[in-house]
Coordinates of N, CA and C in Angstrom, one line a residue:
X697 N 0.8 -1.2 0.0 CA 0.0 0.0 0.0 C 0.9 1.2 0.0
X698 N 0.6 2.4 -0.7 CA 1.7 3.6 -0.7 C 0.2 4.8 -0.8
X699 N 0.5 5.5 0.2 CA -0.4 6.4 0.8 C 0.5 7.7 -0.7
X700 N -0.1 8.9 -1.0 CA 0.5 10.4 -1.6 C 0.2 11.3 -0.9
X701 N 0.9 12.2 -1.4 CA 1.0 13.6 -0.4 C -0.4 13.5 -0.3
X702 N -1.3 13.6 -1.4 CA -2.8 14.3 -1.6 C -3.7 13.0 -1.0
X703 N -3.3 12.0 -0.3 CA -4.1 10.8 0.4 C -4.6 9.9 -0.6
X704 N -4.7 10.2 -2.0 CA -4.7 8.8 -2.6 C -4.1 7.7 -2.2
X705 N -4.6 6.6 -2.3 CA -4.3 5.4 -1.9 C -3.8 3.9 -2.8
X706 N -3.2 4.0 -3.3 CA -2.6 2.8 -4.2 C -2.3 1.8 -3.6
X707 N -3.2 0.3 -3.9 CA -2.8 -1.0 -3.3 C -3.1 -2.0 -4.6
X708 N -2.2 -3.0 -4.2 CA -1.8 -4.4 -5.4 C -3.4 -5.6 -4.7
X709 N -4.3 -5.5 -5.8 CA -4.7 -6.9 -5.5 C -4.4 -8.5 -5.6
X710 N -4.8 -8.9 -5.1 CA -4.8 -10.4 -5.5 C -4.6 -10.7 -6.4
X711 N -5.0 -10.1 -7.9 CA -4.4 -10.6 -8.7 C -3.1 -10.1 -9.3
X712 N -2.6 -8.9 -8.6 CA -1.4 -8.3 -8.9 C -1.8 -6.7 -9.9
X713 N -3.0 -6.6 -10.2 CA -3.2 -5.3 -10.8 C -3.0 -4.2 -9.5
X714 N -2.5 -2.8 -9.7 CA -2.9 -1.7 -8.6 C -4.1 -0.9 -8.5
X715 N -4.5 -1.0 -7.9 CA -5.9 0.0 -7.7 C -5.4 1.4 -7.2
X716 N -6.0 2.1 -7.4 CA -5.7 3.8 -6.8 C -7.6 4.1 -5.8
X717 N -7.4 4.5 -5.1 CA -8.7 5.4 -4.7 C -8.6 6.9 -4.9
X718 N -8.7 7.7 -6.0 CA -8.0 8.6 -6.0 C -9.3 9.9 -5.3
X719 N -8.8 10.8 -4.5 CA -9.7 11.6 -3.6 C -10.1 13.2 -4.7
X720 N -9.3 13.4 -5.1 CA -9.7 14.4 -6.2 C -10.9 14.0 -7.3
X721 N -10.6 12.9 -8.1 CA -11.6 12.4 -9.0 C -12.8 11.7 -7.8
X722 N -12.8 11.2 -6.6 CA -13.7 10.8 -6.1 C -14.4 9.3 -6.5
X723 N -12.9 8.4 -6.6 CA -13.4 7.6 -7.4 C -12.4 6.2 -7.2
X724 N -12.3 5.1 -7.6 CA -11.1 4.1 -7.8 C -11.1 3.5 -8.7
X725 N -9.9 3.4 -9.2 CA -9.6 2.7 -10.6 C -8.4 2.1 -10.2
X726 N -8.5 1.4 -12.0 CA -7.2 0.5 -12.0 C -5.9 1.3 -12.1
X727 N -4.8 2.1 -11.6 CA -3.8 2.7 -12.0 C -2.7 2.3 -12.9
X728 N -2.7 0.6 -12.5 CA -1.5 -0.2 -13.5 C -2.1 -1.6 -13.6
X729 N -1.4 -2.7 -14.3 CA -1.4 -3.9 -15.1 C -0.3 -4.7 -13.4
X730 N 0.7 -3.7 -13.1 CA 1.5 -4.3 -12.1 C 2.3 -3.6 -11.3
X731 N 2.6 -3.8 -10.3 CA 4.0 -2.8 -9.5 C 5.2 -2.7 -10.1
X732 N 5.3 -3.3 -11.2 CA 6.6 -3.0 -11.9 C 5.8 -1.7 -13.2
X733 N 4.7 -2.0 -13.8 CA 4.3 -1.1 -14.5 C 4.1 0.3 -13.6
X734 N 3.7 0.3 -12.4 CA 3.6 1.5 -11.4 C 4.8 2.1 -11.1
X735 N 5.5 1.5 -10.8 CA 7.0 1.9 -10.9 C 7.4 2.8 -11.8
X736 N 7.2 2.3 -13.2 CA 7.5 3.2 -14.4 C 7.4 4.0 -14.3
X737 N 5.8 3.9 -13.9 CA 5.0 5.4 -14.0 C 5.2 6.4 -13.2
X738 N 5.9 6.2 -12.4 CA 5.9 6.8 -11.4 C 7.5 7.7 -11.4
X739 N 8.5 7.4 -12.4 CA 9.4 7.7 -12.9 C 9.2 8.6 -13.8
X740 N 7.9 8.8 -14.9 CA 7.0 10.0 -15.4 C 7.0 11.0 -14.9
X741 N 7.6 11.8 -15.4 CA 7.5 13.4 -14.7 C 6.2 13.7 -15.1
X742 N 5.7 13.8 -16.3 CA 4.3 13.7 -17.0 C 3.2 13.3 -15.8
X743 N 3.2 12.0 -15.7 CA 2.5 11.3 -15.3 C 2.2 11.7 -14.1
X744 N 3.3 11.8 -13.1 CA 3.9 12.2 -11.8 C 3.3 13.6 -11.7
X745 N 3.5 14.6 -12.4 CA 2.9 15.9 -12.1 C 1.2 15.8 -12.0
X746 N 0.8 15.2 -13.2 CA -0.5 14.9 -13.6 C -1.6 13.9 -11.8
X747 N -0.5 12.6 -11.8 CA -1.4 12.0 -10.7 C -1.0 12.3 -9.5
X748 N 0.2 12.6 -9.2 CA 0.9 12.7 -8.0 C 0.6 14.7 -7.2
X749 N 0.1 15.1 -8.1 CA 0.1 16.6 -8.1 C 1.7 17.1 -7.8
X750 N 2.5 16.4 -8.0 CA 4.0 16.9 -7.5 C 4.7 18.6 -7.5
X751 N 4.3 19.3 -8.7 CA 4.4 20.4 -9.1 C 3.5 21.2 -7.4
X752 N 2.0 20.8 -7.5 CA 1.8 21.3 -6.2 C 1.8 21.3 -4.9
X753 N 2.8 20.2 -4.7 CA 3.1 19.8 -3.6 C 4.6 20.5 -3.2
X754 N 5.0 20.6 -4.2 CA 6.4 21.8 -4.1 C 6.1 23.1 -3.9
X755 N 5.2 23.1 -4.8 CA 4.2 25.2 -4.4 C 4.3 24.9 -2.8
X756 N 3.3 24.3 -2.4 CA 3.1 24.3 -0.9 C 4.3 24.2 -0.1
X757 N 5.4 23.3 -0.4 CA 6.2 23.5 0.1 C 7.0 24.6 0.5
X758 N 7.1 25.7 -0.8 CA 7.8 26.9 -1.1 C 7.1 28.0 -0.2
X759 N 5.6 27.6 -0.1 CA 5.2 28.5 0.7 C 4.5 28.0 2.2
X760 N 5.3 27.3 2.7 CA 5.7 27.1 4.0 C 4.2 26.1 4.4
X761 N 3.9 25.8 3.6 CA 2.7 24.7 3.8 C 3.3 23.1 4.2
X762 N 3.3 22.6 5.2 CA 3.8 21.0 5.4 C 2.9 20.6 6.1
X763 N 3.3 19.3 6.4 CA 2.3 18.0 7.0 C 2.7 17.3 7.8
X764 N 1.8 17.1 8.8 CA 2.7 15.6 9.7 C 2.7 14.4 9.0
X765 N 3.7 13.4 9.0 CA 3.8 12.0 8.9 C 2.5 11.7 8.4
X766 N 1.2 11.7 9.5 CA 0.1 11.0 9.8 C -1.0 11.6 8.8
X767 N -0.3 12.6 8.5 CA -1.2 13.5 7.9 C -1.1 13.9 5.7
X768 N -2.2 14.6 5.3 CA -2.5 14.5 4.0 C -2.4 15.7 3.3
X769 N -2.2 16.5 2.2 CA -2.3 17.9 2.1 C -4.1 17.6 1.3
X770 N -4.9 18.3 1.8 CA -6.3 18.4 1.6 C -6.5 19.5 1.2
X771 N -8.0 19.5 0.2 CA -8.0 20.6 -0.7 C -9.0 21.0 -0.1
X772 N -9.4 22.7 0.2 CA -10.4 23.2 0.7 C -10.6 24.2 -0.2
X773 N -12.2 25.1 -0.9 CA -13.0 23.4 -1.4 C -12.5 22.6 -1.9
X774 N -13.1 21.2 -1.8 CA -13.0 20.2 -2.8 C -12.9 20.2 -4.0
X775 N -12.2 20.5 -5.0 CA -12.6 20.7 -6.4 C -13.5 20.2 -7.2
X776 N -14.3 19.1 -6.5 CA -15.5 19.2 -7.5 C -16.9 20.2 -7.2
X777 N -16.4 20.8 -5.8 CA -17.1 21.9 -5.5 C -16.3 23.1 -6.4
X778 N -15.4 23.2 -6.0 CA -14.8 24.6 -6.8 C -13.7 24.6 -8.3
X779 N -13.9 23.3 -8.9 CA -13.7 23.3 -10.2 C -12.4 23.0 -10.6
X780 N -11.1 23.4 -9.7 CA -10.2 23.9 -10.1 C -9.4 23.3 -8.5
X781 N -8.2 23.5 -8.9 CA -6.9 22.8 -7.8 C -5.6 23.7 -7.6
X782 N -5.8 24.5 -6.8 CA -5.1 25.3 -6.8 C -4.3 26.0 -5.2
X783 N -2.7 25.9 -4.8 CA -1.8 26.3 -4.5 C -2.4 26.6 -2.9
X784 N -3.2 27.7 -2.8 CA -4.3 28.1 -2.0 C -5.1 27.8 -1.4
X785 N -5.6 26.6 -2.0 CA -6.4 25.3 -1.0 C -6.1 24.2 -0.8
X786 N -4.4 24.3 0.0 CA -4.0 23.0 0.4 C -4.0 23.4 2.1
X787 N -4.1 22.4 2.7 CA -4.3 22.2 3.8 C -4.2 21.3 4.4
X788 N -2.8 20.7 5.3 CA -2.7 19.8 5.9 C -3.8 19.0 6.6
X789 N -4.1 18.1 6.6 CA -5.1 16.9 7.3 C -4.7 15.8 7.7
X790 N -5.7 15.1 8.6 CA -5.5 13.4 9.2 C -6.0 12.8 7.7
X791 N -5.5 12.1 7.7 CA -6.0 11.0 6.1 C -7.0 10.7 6.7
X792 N -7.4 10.2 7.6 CA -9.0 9.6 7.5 C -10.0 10.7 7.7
X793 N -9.8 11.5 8.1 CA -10.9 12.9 8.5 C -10.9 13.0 6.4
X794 N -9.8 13.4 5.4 CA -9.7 13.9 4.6 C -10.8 12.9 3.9
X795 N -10.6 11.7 4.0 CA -11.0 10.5 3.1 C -12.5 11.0 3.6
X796 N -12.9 11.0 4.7 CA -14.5 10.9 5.5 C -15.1 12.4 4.4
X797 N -14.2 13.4 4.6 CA -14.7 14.1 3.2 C -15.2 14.2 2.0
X798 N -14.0 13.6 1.6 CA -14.3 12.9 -0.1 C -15.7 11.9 0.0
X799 N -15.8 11.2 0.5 CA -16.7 10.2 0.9 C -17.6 11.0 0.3
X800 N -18.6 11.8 1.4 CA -19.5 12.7 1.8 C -19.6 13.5 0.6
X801 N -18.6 13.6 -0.7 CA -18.6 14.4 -1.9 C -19.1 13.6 -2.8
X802 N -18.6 12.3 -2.5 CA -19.0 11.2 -3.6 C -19.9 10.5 -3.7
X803 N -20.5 10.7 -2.3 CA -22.2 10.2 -1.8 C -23.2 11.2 -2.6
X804 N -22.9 13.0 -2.8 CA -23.8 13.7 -3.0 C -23.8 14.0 -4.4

């Protein structure tokens, strides 16, 4: 299991495919075929900026935004409330308070 800045959740099933729970899209998919295909991808700066938000996780960093260990950078609003993902609405969080959010977005 490999938790991201942004509390996505990537885990290997039983059959060896990865699944993602991804909290922005509000959703879970298949992310790879395998942990060695995840791997690759993950080597993708492309990819990496795209799923990982990497690019904004360094903004935050630059502007003095961090997180504990335990904790997730969370978007306030949610962007499917406010459209857009941006610099400005990160916000350190407990991953499970973060996740109980998304939830509650995905429910409505």
């Amino acid at each position: 299991m490999l938790v991201t800045a942004f509390g996505d959740i990537y885990v290997e099933s039983a059959a060896g495919e990865i699944l993602v729970v991804d909290t922005i899209a509000l959703g879970c998919e298949q992310a790879a075929h395998s942990v060695a295909e995840l791997e690759s991808l993950f080597r993708c700066p492309q990819w990496s900026e795209e799923r990982l938000l990497t690019e904004l996780a360094l903004l935050a960093r630059d502007r003095g935004i961090s997180r504990e260990p335990y904790q997730v950078f969370a978007l306030a609003p949610h962007p499917c409330l406010s459209g857009e993902i941006r610099v400005e609405q990160i916000m350190p969080m407990d991953l499970v308070a973060w996740h109980h959010i998304c939830r509650q977005h995905r429910s409505s």
